[in-house]
Short mmCIF file of C-alpha atoms and ligand atoms in Angstrom, two decimals:
data_model
loop_
_atom_site.label_atom_id
_atom_site.label_comp_id
_atom_site.label_asym_id
_atom_site.label_seq_id
_atom_site.Cartn_x
_atom_site.Cartn_y
_atom_site.Cartn_z
CA MET I 1 60.60 114.81 165.02
CA ARG I 2 59.22 117.97 166.58
CA ASP I 3 55.83 118.27 168.27
CA VAL I 4 53.47 121.23 167.95
CA GLU I 5 49.77 121.94 168.32
CA VAL I 6 49.29 123.49 164.89
CA VAL I 7 51.26 123.54 161.64
CA VAL I 8 50.44 126.27 159.14
CA ILE I 9 51.60 125.50 155.59
CA GLY I 10 52.02 128.65 153.50
CA ALA I 11 52.75 132.25 154.45
CA GLY I 12 50.61 134.14 151.97
CA GLN I 13 47.61 136.21 153.06
CA ALA I 14 45.80 133.11 154.32
CA GLY I 15 48.70 131.64 156.28
CA LEU I 16 49.72 134.94 157.85
CA SER I 17 46.16 135.73 158.87
CA SER I 18 45.97 132.30 160.53
CA ALA I 19 49.32 132.80 162.27
CA TYR I 20 48.21 136.22 163.52
CA HIS I 21 45.07 134.75 165.09
CA LEU I 22 46.99 131.86 166.61
CA ARG I 23 49.42 134.34 168.17
CA ARG I 24 46.64 136.59 169.41
CA THR I 25 44.89 133.75 171.16
CA GLY I 26 47.94 132.65 173.06
CA PHE I 27 49.75 130.19 170.80
CA GLU I 28 53.52 130.69 170.92
CA PRO I 29 55.49 130.44 167.68
CA ASP I 30 57.98 127.55 167.63
CA ARG I 31 56.54 126.09 170.83
CA ASP I 32 52.84 125.73 169.89
CA PHE I 33 52.81 126.38 166.16
CA VAL I 34 55.05 126.74 163.13
CA VAL I 35 54.53 128.39 159.77
CA LEU I 36 56.32 126.65 156.89
CA ASP I 37 56.73 128.27 153.50
CA HIS I 38 58.73 127.12 150.51
CA SER I 39 59.15 130.51 148.86
CA PRO I 40 62.45 132.33 149.30
CA ALA I 41 61.06 135.58 150.73
CA PRO I 42 57.98 137.11 152.38
CA GLY I 43 55.06 138.00 150.09
CA GLY I 44 53.30 134.70 149.35
CA ALA I 45 52.60 134.33 145.62
CA TRP I 46 52.71 138.09 145.17
CA GLN I 47 56.52 137.97 145.11
CA PHE I 48 56.36 136.07 141.80
CA ARG I 49 53.89 138.29 139.96
CA TRP I 50 55.14 140.20 136.96
CA PRO I 51 56.69 143.63 137.54
CA SER I 52 54.14 145.42 135.33
CA LEU I 53 51.39 144.28 137.72
CA THR I 54 51.77 147.43 139.76
CA TYR I 55 50.04 147.95 143.06
CA GLY I 56 47.63 150.36 141.34
CA LYS I 57 46.48 147.58 138.99
CA VAL I 58 45.47 144.95 141.54
CA HIS I 59 41.74 144.61 142.07
CA GLY I 60 41.67 145.42 145.70
CA MET I 61 44.06 144.17 148.27
CA HIS I 62 42.69 143.89 151.78
CA ALA I 63 45.23 144.56 154.49
CA LEU I 64 46.13 141.70 156.80
CA PRO I 65 44.42 141.76 160.21
CA GLY I 66 45.92 144.16 162.73
CA MET I 67 48.16 146.24 160.44
CA GLU I 68 47.16 148.61 157.65
CA LEU I 69 49.06 148.87 154.39
CA THR I 70 49.47 152.63 154.14
CA ASP I 71 51.10 154.99 151.62
CA ALA I 72 51.74 152.29 149.04
CA ASP I 73 52.95 153.78 145.76
CA PRO I 74 50.46 152.63 143.06
CA ALA I 75 53.24 152.76 140.42
CA ARG I 76 55.44 150.26 142.28
CA PRO I 77 55.21 146.56 141.40
CA SER I 78 52.77 144.79 143.72
CA ALA I 79 55.44 142.12 144.25
CA GLU I 80 57.62 144.73 145.98
CA VAL I 81 54.84 146.55 147.84
CA ILE I 82 53.26 143.41 149.25
CA GLY I 83 56.58 141.66 149.82
CA ALA I 84 57.74 144.56 152.00
CA TYR I 85 54.40 144.76 153.79
CA PHE I 86 54.32 141.02 154.59
CA ASP I 87 57.93 141.20 155.78
CA MET I 88 57.06 144.01 158.17
CA TYR I 89 53.94 142.14 159.29
CA GLU I 90 55.86 138.95 160.10
CA ARG I 91 58.37 140.93 162.15
CA THR I 92 55.78 143.08 163.94
CA PHE I 93 53.83 140.06 165.14
CA ASP I 94 56.90 137.84 165.53
CA LEU I 95 55.42 135.06 163.42
CA ARG I 96 58.79 133.37 162.74
CA VAL I 97 57.96 131.93 159.34
CA ARG I 98 60.38 129.15 158.44
CA ARG I 99 61.57 129.40 154.85
CA PRO I 100 62.37 127.98 152.47
CA VAL I 101 60.72 124.84 153.83
CA ASP I 102 58.87 122.67 151.33
CA VAL I 103 56.11 120.43 152.66
CA THR I 104 56.14 117.25 150.63
CA ALA I 105 53.47 115.15 152.38
CA VAL I 106 51.05 115.08 155.29
CA ARG I 107 50.27 111.63 156.70
CA GLU I 108 48.35 110.03 159.51
CA GLY I 109 50.59 109.56 162.54
CA LYS I 110 50.07 107.70 165.81
CA GLY I 111 47.50 108.64 168.44
CA GLY I 112 45.54 111.02 166.25
CA GLN I 113 48.57 113.11 165.32
CA LEU I 114 49.31 114.28 161.80
CA LEU I 115 52.83 114.02 160.44
CA VAL I 116 53.99 116.90 158.27
CA GLU I 117 56.99 115.87 156.17
CA SER I 118 59.14 118.66 154.85
CA SER I 119 62.54 119.56 153.48
CA ASP I 120 63.39 120.56 157.06
CA GLY I 121 62.27 117.34 158.75
CA VAL I 122 59.00 116.08 160.20
CA TRP I 123 56.57 117.83 162.51
CA SER I 124 53.96 115.97 164.49
CA THR I 125 50.85 118.09 165.02
CA ARG I 126 47.32 117.94 166.33
CA ALA I 127 45.90 120.31 163.72
CA LEU I 128 46.84 121.59 160.31
CA ILE I 129 46.06 124.84 158.55
CA ASN I 130 46.71 124.47 154.86
CA ALA I 131 47.24 127.83 153.17
CA THR I 132 49.17 126.87 150.07
CA GLY I 133 47.23 128.94 147.52
CA THR I 134 47.24 128.14 143.82
CA TRP I 135 50.34 129.77 142.31
CA ASP I 136 52.31 126.53 142.41
CA ARG I 137 49.78 124.75 140.23
CA PRO I 138 49.34 126.63 136.96
CA PHE I 139 46.66 124.98 134.86
CA TRP I 140 47.59 124.17 131.24
CA PRO I 141 44.72 122.76 129.20
CA ARG I 142 45.61 120.27 126.46
CA TYR I 143 44.74 120.74 122.81
CA PRO I 144 45.49 118.51 119.82
CA GLY I 145 48.78 119.35 118.16
CA GLN I 146 50.15 121.26 121.16
CA GLU I 147 53.54 119.51 121.08
CA SER I 148 53.97 120.34 117.40
CA PHE I 149 53.94 124.13 117.94
CA ARG I 150 57.32 125.55 116.93
CA GLY I 151 56.87 128.82 118.80
CA ARG I 152 57.07 129.48 122.51
CA GLN I 153 54.37 128.46 124.98
CA LEU I 154 54.20 129.95 128.42
CA HIS I 155 51.74 130.32 131.26
CA THR I 156 50.76 133.45 133.19
CA ALA I 157 52.94 132.08 135.99
CA GLN I 158 56.00 132.64 133.74
CA TYR I 159 54.97 136.01 132.30
CA THR I 160 57.35 138.79 133.25
CA GLY I 161 56.00 141.69 131.18
CA PRO I 162 55.24 142.69 127.59
CA GLU I 163 58.69 143.89 126.43
CA GLU I 164 60.05 140.49 125.50
CA PHE I 165 57.20 139.98 123.02
CA ALA I 166 58.08 143.03 120.93
CA GLY I 167 57.40 142.35 117.26
CA GLN I 168 55.93 138.89 117.92
CA ARG I 169 52.51 137.46 117.12
CA VAL I 170 50.93 136.34 120.36
CA ILE I 171 47.84 134.23 121.04
CA VAL I 172 46.43 134.76 124.52
CA VAL I 173 44.19 131.97 125.80
CA GLY I 174 41.83 132.65 128.67
CA GLY I 175 38.99 134.96 129.62
CA GLY I 176 39.98 135.91 133.14
CA ALA I 177 41.54 139.02 134.61
CA SER I 178 45.07 137.87 133.76
CA GLY I 179 44.21 137.23 130.10
CA THR I 180 42.71 140.67 129.57
CA GLN I 181 45.58 142.36 131.43
CA HIS I 182 48.13 140.54 129.27
CA LEU I 183 46.36 141.61 126.07
CA LEU I 184 46.14 145.25 127.09
CA GLU I 185 49.83 145.27 128.00
CA LEU I 186 51.00 143.37 124.93
CA ALA I 187 49.09 145.42 122.36
CA PRO I 188 51.63 148.28 122.08
CA TYR I 189 54.56 145.83 121.76
CA ALA I 190 53.37 142.78 119.86
CA ALA I 191 53.11 142.59 116.06
CA ALA I 192 49.63 141.07 116.51
CA THR I 193 47.53 139.64 119.31
CA THR I 194 44.69 137.13 119.13
CA TRP I 195 42.41 136.46 122.06
CA VAL I 196 40.64 133.13 122.41
CA THR I 197 38.39 131.99 125.25
CA ARG I 198 36.19 128.94 125.77
CA HIS I 199 33.14 130.97 126.74
CA PRO I 200 32.22 134.48 125.62
CA PRO I 201 33.43 136.87 128.33
CA VAL I 202 30.78 138.29 130.62
CA TYR I 203 31.40 141.91 131.52
CA ARG I 204 30.10 143.41 134.73
CA ASP I 205 29.10 147.02 134.48
CA GLU I 206 27.92 147.63 138.01
CA PRO I 207 30.48 148.23 140.78
CA PHE I 208 31.82 145.26 142.69
CA ASP I 209 29.97 145.97 145.91
CA GLU I 210 29.42 143.78 148.92
CA ASN I 211 26.32 142.12 147.46
CA VAL I 212 28.08 141.06 144.27
CA GLY I 213 30.98 139.77 146.36
CA ARG I 214 28.69 137.88 148.71
CA ALA I 215 26.78 136.26 145.86
CA ALA I 216 30.03 135.17 144.19
CA VAL I 217 31.40 133.69 147.39
CA ALA I 218 28.12 131.84 148.01
CA LEU I 219 28.36 130.19 144.58
CA VAL I 220 31.92 128.98 145.14
CA GLU I 221 31.02 127.92 148.69
CA GLU I 222 28.24 125.71 147.40
CA ARG I 223 30.68 123.95 145.07
CA VAL I 224 33.20 123.12 147.77
CA ARG I 225 30.40 121.99 150.07
CA GLN I 226 29.51 119.46 147.39
CA GLY I 227 33.12 118.34 147.02
CA LEU I 228 33.56 119.90 143.58
CA PRO I 229 36.75 121.74 142.63
CA PRO I 230 36.35 125.46 143.34
CA ARG I 231 35.91 127.87 140.42
CA SER I 232 37.74 131.14 139.90
CA VAL I 233 36.19 134.35 141.14
CA VAL I 234 35.95 135.83 137.62
CA SER I 235 33.98 132.80 136.47
CA VAL I 236 31.29 133.79 138.92
CA THR I 237 31.58 137.59 138.98
CA GLY I 238 32.42 138.42 135.36
CA LEU I 239 35.07 140.89 134.23
CA PRO I 240 34.81 144.40 135.64
CA LEU I 241 34.10 146.84 132.83
CA ASN I 242 36.73 149.39 133.89
CA ASP I 243 38.24 152.16 131.74
CA ALA I 244 41.10 149.98 130.48
CA ILE I 245 38.73 147.21 129.37
CA ARG I 246 36.36 149.70 127.73
CA GLN I 247 39.26 151.16 125.79
CA GLY I 248 40.49 147.68 124.83
CA LEU I 249 37.04 146.79 123.50
CA LYS I 250 36.87 150.05 121.54
CA ASP I 251 40.36 149.62 120.05
CA GLY I 252 39.73 146.01 119.09
CA VAL I 253 42.47 144.72 121.42
CA LEU I 254 39.84 142.70 123.27
CA ASP I 255 38.30 141.10 120.20
CA ARG I 256 37.48 137.68 121.56
CA GLN I 257 37.51 134.62 119.29
CA PRO I 258 36.09 131.24 120.19
CA MET I 259 38.53 128.56 121.27
CA PHE I 260 40.55 127.09 118.40
CA ASP I 261 40.24 123.39 117.61
CA ARG I 262 43.88 122.48 117.15
CA ILE I 263 47.40 123.78 117.38
CA THR I 264 49.67 123.53 114.35
CA PRO I 265 53.44 124.03 114.05
CA ASP I 266 52.82 127.66 113.00
CA GLY I 267 49.77 128.69 114.98
CA VAL I 268 46.21 127.57 115.55
CA GLU I 269 43.26 126.40 113.44
CA TRP I 270 39.51 126.28 113.76
CA GLU I 271 37.23 123.56 112.38
CA ASP I 272 35.87 125.97 109.73
CA GLY I 273 39.37 126.27 108.22
CA ARG I 274 40.30 129.63 109.74
CA ARG I 275 43.94 129.88 110.88
CA VAL I 276 46.08 132.31 112.80
CA GLU I 277 49.86 132.16 112.69
CA ALA I 278 51.73 132.91 115.89
CA ASP I 279 55.16 133.00 117.53
CA VAL I 280 53.87 132.67 121.07
CA THR I 281 50.94 131.06 122.88
CA LEU I 282 50.36 132.58 126.29
CA TRP I 283 48.13 130.40 128.46
CA ALA I 284 46.25 132.65 130.88
CA THR I 285 44.21 129.67 131.93
CA GLY I 286 44.35 129.98 135.66
CA PHE I 287 45.54 127.91 138.55
CA ARG I 288 44.34 125.03 140.69
CA ALA I 289 44.62 124.54 144.44
CA ALA I 290 48.13 123.32 145.35
CA LEU I 291 47.14 120.35 147.50
CA ASP I 292 49.29 117.45 146.27
CA HIS I 293 51.04 117.11 149.63
CA LEU I 294 47.66 116.23 151.22
CA ALA I 295 47.15 113.26 148.87
CA PRO I 296 48.14 110.58 151.47
CA LEU I 297 45.15 111.69 153.58
CA ARG I 298 42.73 110.86 150.75
CA LEU I 299 40.51 113.86 151.30
CA ARG I 300 39.43 114.26 147.70
CA GLU I 301 35.84 113.46 146.78
CA PRO I 302 34.90 111.65 143.57
CA GLY I 303 33.98 115.10 142.19
CA GLY I 304 37.67 116.07 142.41
CA GLY I 305 37.48 118.63 145.22
CA ILE I 306 37.81 118.47 148.98
CA ARG I 307 34.51 118.93 150.80
CA VAL I 308 34.84 121.84 153.14
CA GLU I 309 32.40 123.23 155.70
CA GLY I 310 33.52 126.75 156.64
CA THR I 311 37.26 126.10 156.49
CA ARG I 312 37.19 122.58 157.96
CA ALA I 313 37.67 119.50 155.81
CA VAL I 314 34.47 117.50 156.28
CA ALA I 315 36.40 114.21 156.17
CA ASP I 316 38.93 115.28 158.81
CA PRO I 317 38.20 118.00 161.39
CA ARG I 318 41.92 118.41 162.18
CA ILE I 319 42.46 119.93 158.77
CA HIS I 320 41.52 123.42 157.65
CA LEU I 321 41.82 124.82 154.16
CA VAL I 322 42.20 128.59 154.16
CA GLY I 323 42.48 130.63 150.98
CA TYR I 324 40.67 127.75 149.28
CA GLY I 325 37.53 128.16 147.18
CA PRO I 326 35.29 130.81 148.72
CA SER I 327 38.17 132.21 150.79
CA ALA I 328 40.56 132.58 147.81
CA SER I 329 40.69 136.36 147.98
CA THR I 330 42.56 138.67 150.29
CA ILE I 331 39.45 139.47 152.33
CA GLY I 332 38.30 135.84 152.28
CA ALA I 333 41.72 134.64 153.40
CA ASN I 334 41.67 137.07 156.34
CA ARG I 335 38.32 135.80 157.55
CA ALA I 336 39.17 132.17 156.93
CA GLY I 337 42.33 132.43 159.05
CA ARG I 338 40.29 133.68 161.95
CA ALA I 339 37.56 131.08 161.52
CA ALA I 340 40.08 128.24 161.27
CA VAL I 341 41.82 129.28 164.48
CA ARG I 342 38.54 129.56 166.33
CA ASP I 343 37.58 126.07 165.20
CA ILE I 344 40.97 124.61 166.08
CA ARG I 345 40.77 126.08 169.56
CA ARG I 346 37.52 124.24 169.96
CA LEU I 347 39.09 121.02 168.68
CA LEU I 348 42.07 121.35 171.01
CA GLY I 349 39.84 122.13 173.97
CA THR I 350 40.84 125.76 174.53
CA GLU I 351 38.13 128.35 174.91
CA PRO I 352 37.12 130.08 171.69
CA VAL I 353 37.87 133.80 171.95
CA ALA I 354 35.34 136.46 171.17
CA ALA I 355 37.67 138.27 168.76
C1 FAD E 1 47.55 137.42 139.05
C2 FAD E 1 46.70 137.40 140.26
C3 FAD E 1 46.19 138.59 140.77
C4 FAD E 1 45.38 138.58 141.90
N1 FAD E 1 44.88 139.77 142.35
C5 FAD E 1 44.09 139.78 143.46
C6 FAD E 1 43.55 141.02 143.97
O1 FAD E 1 43.80 142.08 143.41
N2 FAD E 1 42.78 140.97 145.09
C7 FAD E 1 42.52 139.80 145.74
O2 FAD E 1 41.81 139.81 146.76
N3 FAD E 1 43.00 138.64 145.28
C8 FAD E 1 43.77 138.59 144.16
N4 FAD E 1 44.25 137.40 143.70
C9 FAD E 1 43.94 136.18 144.41
C10 FAD E 1 45.05 136.01 145.44
O3 FAD E 1 45.88 135.00 145.00
C11 FAD E 1 44.50 135.79 146.83
O4 FAD E 1 43.67 136.82 147.17
C12 FAD E 1 45.53 135.72 147.96
O5 FAD E 1 46.59 136.60 147.77
C13 FAD E 1 46.02 134.34 148.02
O6 FAD E 1 46.63 134.18 149.27
P1 FAD E 1 47.00 132.75 149.78
O7 FAD E 1 47.67 132.95 151.09
O8 FAD E 1 45.85 131.85 149.71
O9 FAD E 1 48.04 132.18 148.68
P2 FAD E 1 49.52 132.57 148.24
O10 FAD E 1 49.79 134.01 148.27
O11 FAD E 1 49.71 131.81 146.97
O12 FAD E 1 50.44 131.89 149.35
C14 FAD E 1 50.63 130.51 149.41
C15 FAD E 1 52.00 130.26 150.04
O13 FAD E 1 52.11 128.86 150.25
C16 FAD E 1 53.42 128.45 149.94
N5 FAD E 1 53.36 127.04 149.57
C17 FAD E 1 52.65 126.44 148.59
N6 FAD E 1 52.83 125.10 148.60
C18 FAD E 1 53.69 124.84 149.61
C19 FAD E 1 54.28 123.65 150.12
N7 FAD E 1 54.00 122.44 149.61
N8 FAD E 1 55.15 123.75 151.15
C20 FAD E 1 55.45 124.96 151.69
N9 FAD E 1 54.91 126.12 151.25
C21 FAD E 1 54.05 126.06 150.23
C22 FAD E 1 53.85 129.36 148.80
O14 FAD E 1 55.25 129.50 148.80
C23 FAD E 1 53.15 130.69 149.13
O15 FAD E 1 54.00 131.56 149.84
C24 FAD E 1 45.07 137.37 142.56
C25 FAD E 1 45.58 136.16 142.06
C26 FAD E 1 46.37 136.18 140.91
C27 FAD E 1 46.91 134.86 140.36
#
């Protein structure tokens, strides 16, 4: 068993921002802290995103603290651009991310220590920064008849681009950014697309400025303060009415239908008898926080979420969740990393820095 002051789980935007602030405030990698990540390469979840999600198509990627992301080619897949940038970042700040290391459980140890069990052994630590994102927990809702469907079902997490759906009839489920992007990409390839969402989409015409962002974050923040599971950003901000979406609405590609009532072997059906036949159901139904390894600590509230104040788990001040709920954006993750480190310094009895 190895002893450290802080274990960071996850090396996406949130974990790297945390590691940067640890380093900056005097924590030595390997001696005082470790960063564990189960992905094969740098890039956090970005490395798994589909190649047609080019850098130019992402909503707005905030650079990590201390190093700009300059001259990125908007036509290059974001997986490559951000993978290369994170790689450079880890080297520049000598963060020594250990990968692939899968954290399987975090438990209470002796004398107030936490035990972090992983595929590379156990670490004993005084504080934990959990930055495991959501990509590892795709959310698949259940509908009657789902197992009977003879076509293919896949989730956004398995989508690799529109080409493989050429000539097929595709149902896209979900009213978020991924759902609309899939539909716009699939339209030129697929034989037919059908878009279903639980709630009518809300489009946002005004620019996504700081006030809109702040209001959205405040709404999600309130939920996690109450111990409810966080909601996605789009559910509180609406879909940006950009040129691509406007065109999709005009062309009828974004012709939203209410959620179907059941799935049949050949497609889907509504209560009123309407049916759509399909070869593929693509579930663009989002992700949930990947927190199963924290289950032994019993942090979950009856509402299903973990109550968090700032980044600190209310039930256990040794534990910080960064990139969770209100900080689940690139800018939020940056700030959360810094806030978590400041708080942990206080917990460990080192002076908080005025950074
Ligand atoms: C399709 C899509 C597009 C998005 N576009 C944008 C955008 O344009 N702008 C924006 O601000 N945000 C965007 N987001 C949100 C985005 O996910 C966050 O902003 C941010 O990148 C998440 O960073 P993170 O560090 O929290 O998580 P991740 O990047 O998911 O990193 C988590 C890391 O933890 C590791 N991990 C997980 N579980 C374990 C475990 N048990 N043991 C060890 N390691 C583990 C994973 O390997 C991964 O490397 C998008 C999200 C999606 C799904």
